[in-house]
């Protein structure tokens, strides 16, 4: 029985932050607010019940403020995440609806809050975009904090942990993650969450291993169990054997050495062996992430997602607020390019929380440029902010989800209107900035020759391009395995885009996940992609891969690639032709 109790068990989750750690598990008890009872509140006590809810929100707000004030220096750049949670505490979608439910249904505050959250979360969870989908986690974290104050549950205080451990929890909020002391916490494992969650972003900033979305971690792992966390592979090993421990320790040591070596080279240019230089840029969601791009050797910002500034508040942001956010990034980047993508959301339900409108298929619905063109005043507010910020640096503007020339024409018209208005008001701005479009809809590839006449660059978003071309939802576990970047159809889509762009004299960039895979670098260079952009942590390895390539050999290789009929055949040819590069990068990734 004892042998079975300590049998090695492997749990699979999502790699939230790369790295390997070994240590004792420390279970964070967060079970106190799961069960909520419903009871009727007498009419004469309703005002008191509403007051109890307001007090809980007030106390939750004070707790968050104390955490923000004590946030360690290395996490100061992520304080905005916690400030966003403070805004959500009094957001109409939670705050007003809960009060309304207490009064109308005469129920206790705990039950009303739970019901409101159960209605609001699915609005985000149904979205196709991974980043937007993860915002459901923010709703959960905020409501949990209010609920803990309502029921009197003990607050989790990670800062008080006084031993070297690996945290195991149902979930960790950004507020809790920001309390992690690096000298005590080796890594963490959670039942919930995903790579795009703010908790995952903070873990990557701290550079501690994290595996999220394990599902049953808190049921399987016990306090003081020895566990291994592999944040790259998304694996947790519980009660590892002596042999597993020995092998993991050797891998961890090699990983640390290789990580240091790659980091030292990260600021060298991404130049092929025969002298061709490729710009390797960073994708960011928060202004504060710009520091990570520079730290990892990024040449600029290839994709600045602007949705966060809209989703983090109860109403639309003003022009000055947007301008300040954009300028903050531009000031840090200096002369380096900053590519600002305009608002890419799934329609009203992502911004105006009061409405309950629900699209059955948001991936094909009112999103991105379609939404902006239906809301021209909201769009022009953002365009004005971008044009104003452009006066202070090297700015490009990128329009998402373009499917035809009419959308480009309308965008240019609104840009001109915004510039004229700023000119009349005497506001400093810059109209003459590069305008690019996302190539992520098959119709944009087919009509690339038409679109290239109106824009200054293409930026390929492979995540959506693969989804729409192959009719595959990456989030659907039944078909996720068919999401294949090396599919011949995808390679032909990319090649046509690059060929047309070259003929028309404009560059082609790539900002999708495919750009972050070092093993794909020879193919992307061979297809004609001029610039790659990715999550900051991927920059050093991709630059390393590019420096290992001799572009003079690529033409013959690409002729063979384009003759392949299956993704497996392409991958086999890649390994055969670039064996040394593949083995080197694969070794670094696995370690």
XYZ file of C-alpha atoms in Angstrom:
591
model
C 0.000 0.000 0.000
C 2.871 2.318 0.852
C 4.519 1.699 -2.529
C 1.286 2.577 -4.318
C 0.911 5.746 -2.256
C 4.299 7.021 -3.425
C 4.059 5.767 -6.994
C 5.352 8.205 -9.611
C 2.468 10.044 -11.277
C 2.600 12.366 -14.297
C 0.048 15.191 -14.595
C -0.336 17.111 -17.849
C -1.311 20.762 -18.100
C -0.355 23.920 -19.978
C 3.165 25.300 -19.869
C 2.626 28.759 -18.375
C 6.273 29.693 -17.854
C 9.347 27.728 -18.976
C 11.910 26.183 -16.673
C 12.311 23.172 -14.398
C 12.107 23.036 -10.611
C 12.101 20.248 -8.029
C 10.800 20.620 -4.498
C 8.139 20.025 -1.880
C 4.517 20.875 -2.661
C 2.736 23.532 -0.612
C -1.039 23.402 -1.053
C -2.699 26.797 -0.965
C -6.088 26.349 0.726
C -8.712 28.165 -1.331
C -11.703 25.933 -0.788
C -13.610 28.264 1.521
C -15.824 30.066 -1.001
C -16.893 27.216 -3.266
C -20.185 26.375 -1.561
C -22.651 29.254 -1.436
C -26.041 28.884 0.181
C -29.090 30.816 -0.980
C -31.551 32.367 1.418
C -34.335 34.947 1.238
C -33.644 38.386 2.689
C -36.661 40.168 4.284
C -37.677 43.410 2.574
C -36.715 45.485 5.613
C -33.198 43.991 5.557
C -32.435 44.523 1.859
C -30.627 47.822 2.353
C -28.431 46.166 4.960
C -27.666 43.289 2.586
C -26.697 45.728 -0.148
C -24.544 47.549 2.391
C -22.840 44.271 3.327
C -21.999 43.697 -0.338
C -20.653 47.243 -0.735
C -18.505 46.810 2.372
C -17.081 43.554 1.009
C -16.165 45.323 -2.237
C -14.619 48.210 -0.293
C -12.524 45.801 1.791
C -11.465 43.864 -1.312
C -10.373 47.122 -2.897
C -8.327 48.046 0.184
C -6.637 44.635 0.137
C -5.653 45.037 -3.491
C -4.294 48.516 -2.836
C -2.111 47.172 -0.023
C -0.786 44.471 -2.356
C -0.077 47.047 -5.081
C 1.785 49.239 -2.577
C 3.937 46.259 -1.531
C 4.523 44.901 -5.036
C 8.225 44.040 -5.468
C 10.279 46.166 -7.833
C 10.603 43.401 -10.442
C 6.804 43.302 -10.769
C 6.122 47.055 -10.782
C 5.604 46.837 -14.536
C 2.576 44.596 -13.944
C 0.870 46.781 -11.331
C -1.665 47.754 -14.010
C -3.048 44.202 -13.921
C -3.905 44.652 -10.254
C -5.277 48.143 -10.898
C -7.497 46.588 -13.552
C -8.874 44.206 -10.934
C -9.620 47.212 -8.755
C -11.645 48.703 -11.601
C -13.500 45.428 -12.088
C -14.502 45.453 -8.408
C -16.911 48.283 -9.163
C -17.606 47.484 -12.794
C -21.278 47.655 -13.726
C -21.310 44.092 -14.984
C -20.517 42.788 -11.503
C -21.230 45.549 -9.007
C -24.495 47.012 -10.318
C -25.927 43.685 -11.431
C -25.275 42.089 -8.039
C -26.987 44.924 -6.181
C -29.878 44.802 -8.631
C -30.265 41.044 -8.083
C -30.204 41.403 -4.287
C -32.996 43.958 -4.429
C -35.149 42.354 -7.123
C -34.944 38.721 -6.033
C -34.466 39.471 -2.310
C -31.529 37.084 -2.022
C -28.315 37.161 -0.009
C -25.280 38.920 -1.459
C -23.194 35.734 -1.831
C -25.834 34.044 -3.956
C -26.454 37.159 -6.064
C -22.734 37.563 -6.762
C -22.344 33.911 -7.700
C -25.303 34.089 -10.090
C -24.058 37.278 -11.772
C -20.604 35.782 -12.317
C -22.155 32.607 -13.753
C -23.887 34.781 -16.367
C -20.943 37.044 -17.177
C -18.096 34.495 -17.445
C -19.555 32.528 -20.397
C -19.554 35.735 -22.451
C -15.765 35.655 -22.363
C -15.289 31.890 -22.357
C -17.162 31.597 -25.669
C -14.705 33.863 -27.464
C -12.356 32.316 -29.995
C -9.398 34.529 -29.155
C -7.229 32.926 -26.419
C -6.348 36.269 -24.842
C -9.958 37.427 -24.600
C -11.043 34.006 -23.365
C -8.587 34.244 -20.491
C -10.254 37.451 -19.268
C -12.899 35.190 -17.751
C -10.186 34.365 -15.210
C -10.032 38.035 -14.198
C -13.769 37.970 -13.462
C -13.233 34.870 -11.314
C -10.328 36.388 -9.355
C -12.236 39.587 -8.601
C -15.457 37.824 -7.568
C -13.493 35.386 -5.370
C -11.930 38.293 -3.511
C -15.338 39.870 -2.872
C -16.764 36.496 -1.853
C -13.964 35.884 0.636
C -14.849 39.153 2.325
C -18.553 38.295 2.343
C -18.136 34.867 3.948
C -15.221 35.802 6.161
C -12.797 33.313 4.623
C -9.120 33.643 5.465
C -7.144 35.469 2.817
C -4.311 33.634 1.107
C -1.073 35.383 2.021
C 1.688 33.929 -0.111
C 4.129 36.542 1.165
C 4.095 34.836 4.599
C 5.328 31.460 3.313
C 8.715 31.013 4.957
C 10.154 27.908 3.275
C 11.374 26.864 -0.176
C 8.347 25.239 -1.816
C 6.347 24.815 -5.007
C 2.840 26.268 -4.734
C -0.117 24.077 -5.703
C -3.544 25.731 -5.886
C -6.873 25.605 -7.654
C -5.907 28.979 -9.060
C -3.640 31.905 -8.259
C -4.772 35.422 -9.018
C -2.338 38.055 -10.333
C -2.537 39.683 -6.887
C -1.457 36.444 -5.211
C 1.224 35.717 -7.808
C 2.677 39.198 -7.356
C 3.302 38.364 -3.656
C 5.663 35.517 -4.559
C 9.089 35.835 -2.932
C 11.655 34.496 -5.380
C 13.938 33.248 -2.621
C 11.116 31.026 -1.273
C 8.812 30.029 -4.127
C 10.428 27.798 -6.760
C 7.402 27.531 -9.054
C 3.698 26.821 -9.038
C 0.992 24.508 -10.334
C -2.720 25.354 -10.722
C -5.879 23.488 -11.656
C -7.146 26.398 -13.726
C -5.723 29.026 -16.042
C -3.902 29.138 -19.348
C -0.868 30.591 -21.078
C -2.607 33.884 -21.920
C -3.711 34.531 -18.327
C -2.215 37.434 -16.413
C -0.963 34.993 -13.791
C 1.013 33.220 -16.519
C 2.404 36.547 -17.754
C 3.623 37.411 -14.253
C 5.208 33.957 -13.870
C 7.167 34.530 -17.070
C 8.246 37.947 -15.800
C 9.509 36.330 -12.583
C 11.079 33.583 -14.719
C 9.831 30.805 -12.442
C 8.451 27.517 -13.841
C 4.657 27.249 -13.886
C 2.184 24.661 -15.161
C -1.453 25.741 -15.365
C -4.744 24.101 -16.268
C -3.780 20.749 -14.732
C -7.367 20.145 -13.628
C -6.850 17.774 -10.714
C -3.563 18.991 -9.212
C -4.998 19.845 -5.787
C -6.693 16.437 -5.565
C -3.647 14.425 -6.613
C -0.833 16.334 -4.900
C -0.512 16.384 -1.106
C 1.400 18.750 1.140
C 5.131 17.976 1.231
C 4.955 15.630 -1.784
C 8.126 15.881 -3.849
C 7.132 17.192 -7.279
C 8.839 18.206 -10.508
C 7.449 21.126 -12.497
C 8.439 21.337 -16.167
C 7.033 24.639 -17.369
C 8.118 24.129 -20.961
C 6.557 20.698 -21.448
C 3.532 21.514 -19.250
C 4.148 18.440 -17.074
C 4.104 17.852 -13.309
C 5.685 14.681 -11.889
C 4.411 13.695 -8.445
C 6.566 11.446 -6.213
C 9.258 10.956 -8.873
C 11.539 7.918 -8.701
C 15.230 8.319 -7.884
C 16.031 7.776 -11.557
C 13.558 10.476 -12.652
C 14.976 12.895 -10.074
C 18.525 12.267 -11.256
C 17.625 12.732 -14.933
C 15.578 15.863 -14.190
C 18.327 17.439 -12.104
C 20.787 16.915 -14.950
C 18.297 18.413 -17.431
C 17.681 21.404 -15.149
C 21.395 22.122 -14.828
C 21.871 21.913 -18.594
C 18.812 24.113 -19.111
C 20.200 26.822 -16.802
C 23.586 26.774 -18.545
C 22.058 26.909 -22.012
C 19.560 29.591 -21.006
C 22.452 31.765 -19.799
C 24.349 31.172 -23.033
C 21.356 32.079 -25.190
C 20.639 35.160 -23.053
C 24.199 36.401 -23.545
C 23.728 36.163 -27.309
C 20.192 37.591 -27.375
C 21.338 41.150 -28.087
C 23.367 40.110 -31.121
C 21.609 40.716 -34.457
C 19.626 37.893 -36.083
C 21.945 37.591 -39.062
C 22.278 34.481 -41.209
C 25.689 32.986 -41.796
C 25.880 34.617 -45.209
C 25.001 38.084 -43.885
C 21.243 38.460 -44.353
C 19.737 40.271 -41.384
C 16.196 39.600 -40.113
C 14.359 41.780 -37.598
C 13.014 39.792 -34.648
C 10.363 41.717 -32.744
C 8.174 41.200 -29.685
C 4.405 40.885 -29.248
C 2.963 42.689 -26.220
C -0.466 43.064 -24.599
C 0.368 45.445 -21.752
C 2.517 48.587 -22.023
C 4.677 47.251 -19.193
C 5.736 44.226 -21.259
C 7.890 46.435 -23.464
C 10.711 46.004 -20.936
C 10.636 42.238 -21.497
C 11.027 42.741 -25.255
C 14.206 44.753 -24.737
C 15.534 42.381 -22.088
C 15.200 39.461 -24.525
C 16.918 41.283 -27.382
C 13.881 42.334 -29.430
C 14.403 44.763 -32.306
C 11.042 46.469 -31.746
C 7.349 45.802 -31.213
C 5.858 43.806 -34.076
C 2.417 43.565 -32.488
C 0.973 45.742 -29.734
C -2.463 44.316 -28.930
C -4.616 47.187 -27.706
C -7.666 45.221 -26.506
C -6.589 45.189 -22.886
C -7.196 48.910 -22.429
C -10.814 48.362 -23.490
C -11.540 45.142 -21.621
C -10.105 46.399 -18.343
C -12.741 49.052 -17.713
C -16.510 49.497 -17.502
C -16.684 51.965 -20.405
C -14.708 53.029 -23.450
C -11.318 54.613 -22.713
C -10.772 58.231 -23.649
C -8.313 59.497 -26.214
C -5.875 60.869 -23.633
C -5.684 57.582 -21.749
C -4.980 55.650 -24.959
C -2.417 58.240 -26.030
C -0.591 57.955 -22.701
C -0.435 54.157 -22.970
C 0.876 54.249 -26.525
C 3.403 56.976 -25.751
C 4.724 55.050 -22.743
C 5.683 52.172 -25.055
C 7.072 54.467 -27.750
C 9.224 56.385 -25.252
C 10.846 53.174 -23.996
C 11.439 51.821 -27.515
C 13.115 55.018 -28.744
C 13.812 54.724 -32.489
C 12.752 51.073 -32.676
C 9.476 50.335 -34.520
C 6.232 50.071 -32.548
C 3.404 48.369 -34.460
C 0.066 49.277 -32.884
C -2.797 47.002 -33.881
C -6.201 48.601 -33.706
C -8.972 47.207 -31.548
C -9.620 43.498 -32.123
C -12.588 42.405 -30.032
C -15.632 40.207 -30.531
C -18.226 42.940 -30.623
C -20.361 44.554 -27.934
C -20.191 41.731 -25.432
C -16.466 42.274 -24.949
C -16.777 45.994 -24.260
C -20.276 47.002 -23.224
C -20.978 44.598 -20.394
C -24.505 45.854 -19.873
C -25.719 44.096 -22.980
C -26.377 40.391 -23.073
C -25.998 40.083 -26.831
C -24.376 36.777 -27.702
C -23.024 35.695 -31.064
C -23.343 32.009 -31.823
C -20.074 32.074 -33.763
C -17.987 35.074 -32.624
C -14.958 33.995 -34.707
C -17.026 34.744 -37.813
C -18.987 37.615 -36.335
C -18.727 41.295 -35.511
C -15.077 41.526 -34.523
C -11.942 43.559 -35.166
C -12.200 45.962 -38.131
C -15.856 45.016 -38.693
C -16.710 46.222 -35.207
C -14.599 49.385 -35.552
C -16.186 50.399 -38.851
C -19.653 49.976 -37.322
C -18.533 52.208 -34.411
C -16.623 54.976 -36.249
C -16.517 57.396 -33.310
C -14.952 54.757 -31.063
C -12.537 53.874 -33.868
C -11.591 57.498 -34.540
C -10.832 58.024 -30.852
C -8.226 55.292 -31.085
C -6.896 56.505 -34.427
C -6.454 60.032 -33.038
C -4.545 58.627 -30.053
C -2.267 56.605 -32.343
C -1.567 59.565 -34.648
C -0.742 61.748 -31.645
C 1.598 59.127 -30.200
C 3.250 58.677 -33.619
C 4.730 62.182 -33.298
C 7.062 60.823 -30.618
C 8.576 57.777 -32.309
C 8.653 55.141 -35.017
C 5.023 53.996 -35.215
C 3.216 51.671 -37.595
C -0.537 51.088 -37.567
C -1.904 47.589 -38.167
C -5.525 46.762 -39.031
C -6.829 43.295 -38.085
C -9.263 40.953 -39.835
C -9.207 42.625 -43.246
C -11.187 40.590 -45.779
C -11.535 43.061 -48.665
C -10.449 46.399 -50.125
C -13.556 48.259 -48.903
C -12.443 47.883 -45.288
C -9.027 49.340 -46.138
C -10.591 52.289 -47.990
C -12.910 53.072 -45.082
C -10.016 52.866 -42.605
C -7.895 55.258 -44.680
C -10.827 57.671 -44.860
C -11.250 57.623 -41.076
C -7.494 58.069 -40.585
C -7.580 61.131 -42.841
C -10.564 62.529 -40.938
C -8.803 62.014 -37.609
C -5.647 63.723 -38.907
C -7.615 66.692 -40.297
C -9.398 67.135 -36.984
C -6.108 67.086 -35.067
C -4.645 69.565 -37.532
C -7.576 71.952 -37.080
C -7.245 71.707 -33.304
C -3.507 72.353 -33.450
C -2.676 69.040 -31.760
C 0.748 67.545 -32.464
C 0.477 64.366 -34.506
C 1.959 62.455 -37.456
C -0.223 61.237 -40.315
C 2.524 59.890 -42.551
C 3.035 56.534 -40.827
C 3.113 53.047 -42.360
C -0.316 51.422 -42.600
C -0.428 47.636 -42.623
C -3.072 44.955 -42.582
C -3.266 41.568 -40.909
C -3.325 38.693 -43.365
C -5.433 36.196 -41.413
C -8.490 35.651 -43.624
C -8.115 33.504 -46.780
C -9.851 36.155 -48.899
C -7.043 38.584 -48.007
C -4.500 36.126 -49.399
C -6.466 35.627 -52.604
C -6.907 39.399 -53.015
C -3.387 40.261 -51.810
C -2.492 41.931 -55.118
C -5.458 44.296 -54.759
C -4.809 45.032 -51.083
C -1.087 45.652 -51.612
C -1.921 48.697 -53.734
C -3.359 50.469 -50.677
C -1.073 49.501 -47.783
C 2.579 49.742 -46.756
C 3.059 46.237 -45.333
C 1.415 42.893 -44.660
C 1.543 41.147 -41.284
C 0.568 37.482 -41.310
C -1.431 36.329 -38.298
C -0.941 32.575 -38.532
C -3.222 31.725 -35.592
C -6.363 32.853 -37.384
C -5.084 32.122 -40.888
C -4.667 28.443 -39.966
C -8.030 28.399 -38.182
C -9.933 29.894 -41.101
C -8.056 28.061 -43.855
C -8.300 24.585 -42.312
C -11.672 25.182 -40.571
C -10.184 24.213 -37.201
C -10.875 25.577 -33.736
C -7.639 25.247 -31.724
C -9.650 25.284 -28.515
C -11.668 22.223 -29.574
C -9.799 19.187 -28.261
C -11.426 16.955 -30.892
C -9.801 18.787 -33.804
C -6.891 20.674 -32.195
C -4.432 18.077 -33.528
C -5.332 19.182 -37.065
C -3.994 22.693 -36.385
C -0.845 22.236 -38.492
C 1.312 25.233 -39.456
C 3.273 23.109 -41.963
C 0.146 22.062 -43.850
C 0.823 22.557 -47.593
C -2.200 24.870 -47.873
C -0.802 27.146 -45.153
C 2.654 27.237 -46.708
C 1.101 28.158 -50.057
C -0.936 30.898 -48.391
C 2.209 32.385 -46.853
C 4.175 32.054 -50.089
C 1.521 33.819 -52.148
C 1.346 36.641 -49.617
C 5.123 37.115 -49.661
C 5.383 36.803 -53.456
C 2.686 39.411 -54.065
C 4.173 41.760 -51.487
C 7.591 41.489 -53.114
C 6.119 42.203 -56.564
C 4.326 45.268 -55.183
C 7.385 46.497 -53.286
C 6.123 46.133 -49.720
C 7.484 43.956 -46.865
C 5.764 40.975 -45.252
C 5.931 40.429 -41.514
C 4.635 37.586 -39.354
C 3.263 37.996 -35.817
C 1.453 34.690 -35.231
C 2.602 31.765 -33.097
C 4.317 30.159 -36.075
C 6.957 32.922 -35.901
C 7.894 31.875 -32.352
C 8.921 28.337 -33.371
C 12.707 28.264 -33.965
C 12.420 25.095 -36.050
C 10.309 26.949 -38.619
C 12.862 29.726 -39.173
C 14.439 28.187 -42.327
C 11.016 27.758 -43.944
C 9.787 31.246 -43.050
C 12.955 32.832 -44.394
C 12.668 30.673 -47.506
C 9.051 31.730 -48.055
C 10.140 35.368 -47.993
C 8.974 36.657 -44.607
C 10.966 39.841 -43.907
C 10.367 40.192 -40.172
C 9.234 37.922 -37.321
C 7.396 38.928 -34.139
C 6.627 36.722 -31.138
C 6.250 36.528 -27.367
C 9.393 38.073 -25.843
C 10.611 34.840 -24.261
C 10.897 33.195 -27.686
C 13.121 35.916 -29.175
C 16.571 34.586 -28.104
C 16.024 31.057 -29.477
C 14.595 32.296 -32.783
C 17.528 34.685 -33.217
C 19.874 31.809 -32.429
C 18.210 29.659 -35.093
C 18.497 32.400 -37.727
C 22.218 32.793 -36.993
C 22.667 29.092 -37.772
C 21.179 29.325 -41.272
C 22.939 30.009 -44.561
C 20.244 31.564 -46.765
C 22.178 30.669 -49.941
C 21.075 27.054 -49.427
C 17.383 27.846 -48.914
C 16.161 28.024 -52.546
C 16.671 24.340 -53.361
C 15.246 23.382 -49.984
C 12.103 25.466 -50.542
C 11.557 24.021 -54.002
C 11.437 20.599 -52.369
C 9.219 21.839 -49.509
C 6.620 23.238 -51.887
C 6.432 19.850 -53.581
C 5.524 18.073 -50.343
C 1.908 16.941 -49.900
C 1.666 16.444 -46.113
C 2.834 18.302 -42.967
C 4.753 15.194 -41.866
C 6.685 15.134 -45.130
C 7.612 18.809 -44.716
C 8.787 18.207 -41.159
C 10.866 15.206 -42.232
C 12.518 17.251 -44.985
C 13.190 20.055 -42.517
C 14.954 17.634 -40.174
C 16.939 16.078 -43.021
C 18.088 19.367 -44.549
C 18.655 21.392 -41.402
C 19.551 18.534 -39.083
C 22.263 20.401 -37.200
C 20.051 23.446 -36.615
C 17.005 21.359 -35.742
C 18.913 19.181 -33.293
C 20.496 22.180 -31.629
C 17.255 24.113 -31.186
C 15.246 21.006 -30.287
C 17.830 20.233 -27.605
C 17.571 23.731 -26.155
C 13.757 23.602 -26.125
C 13.522 20.179 -24.516
C 16.026 21.044 -21.833
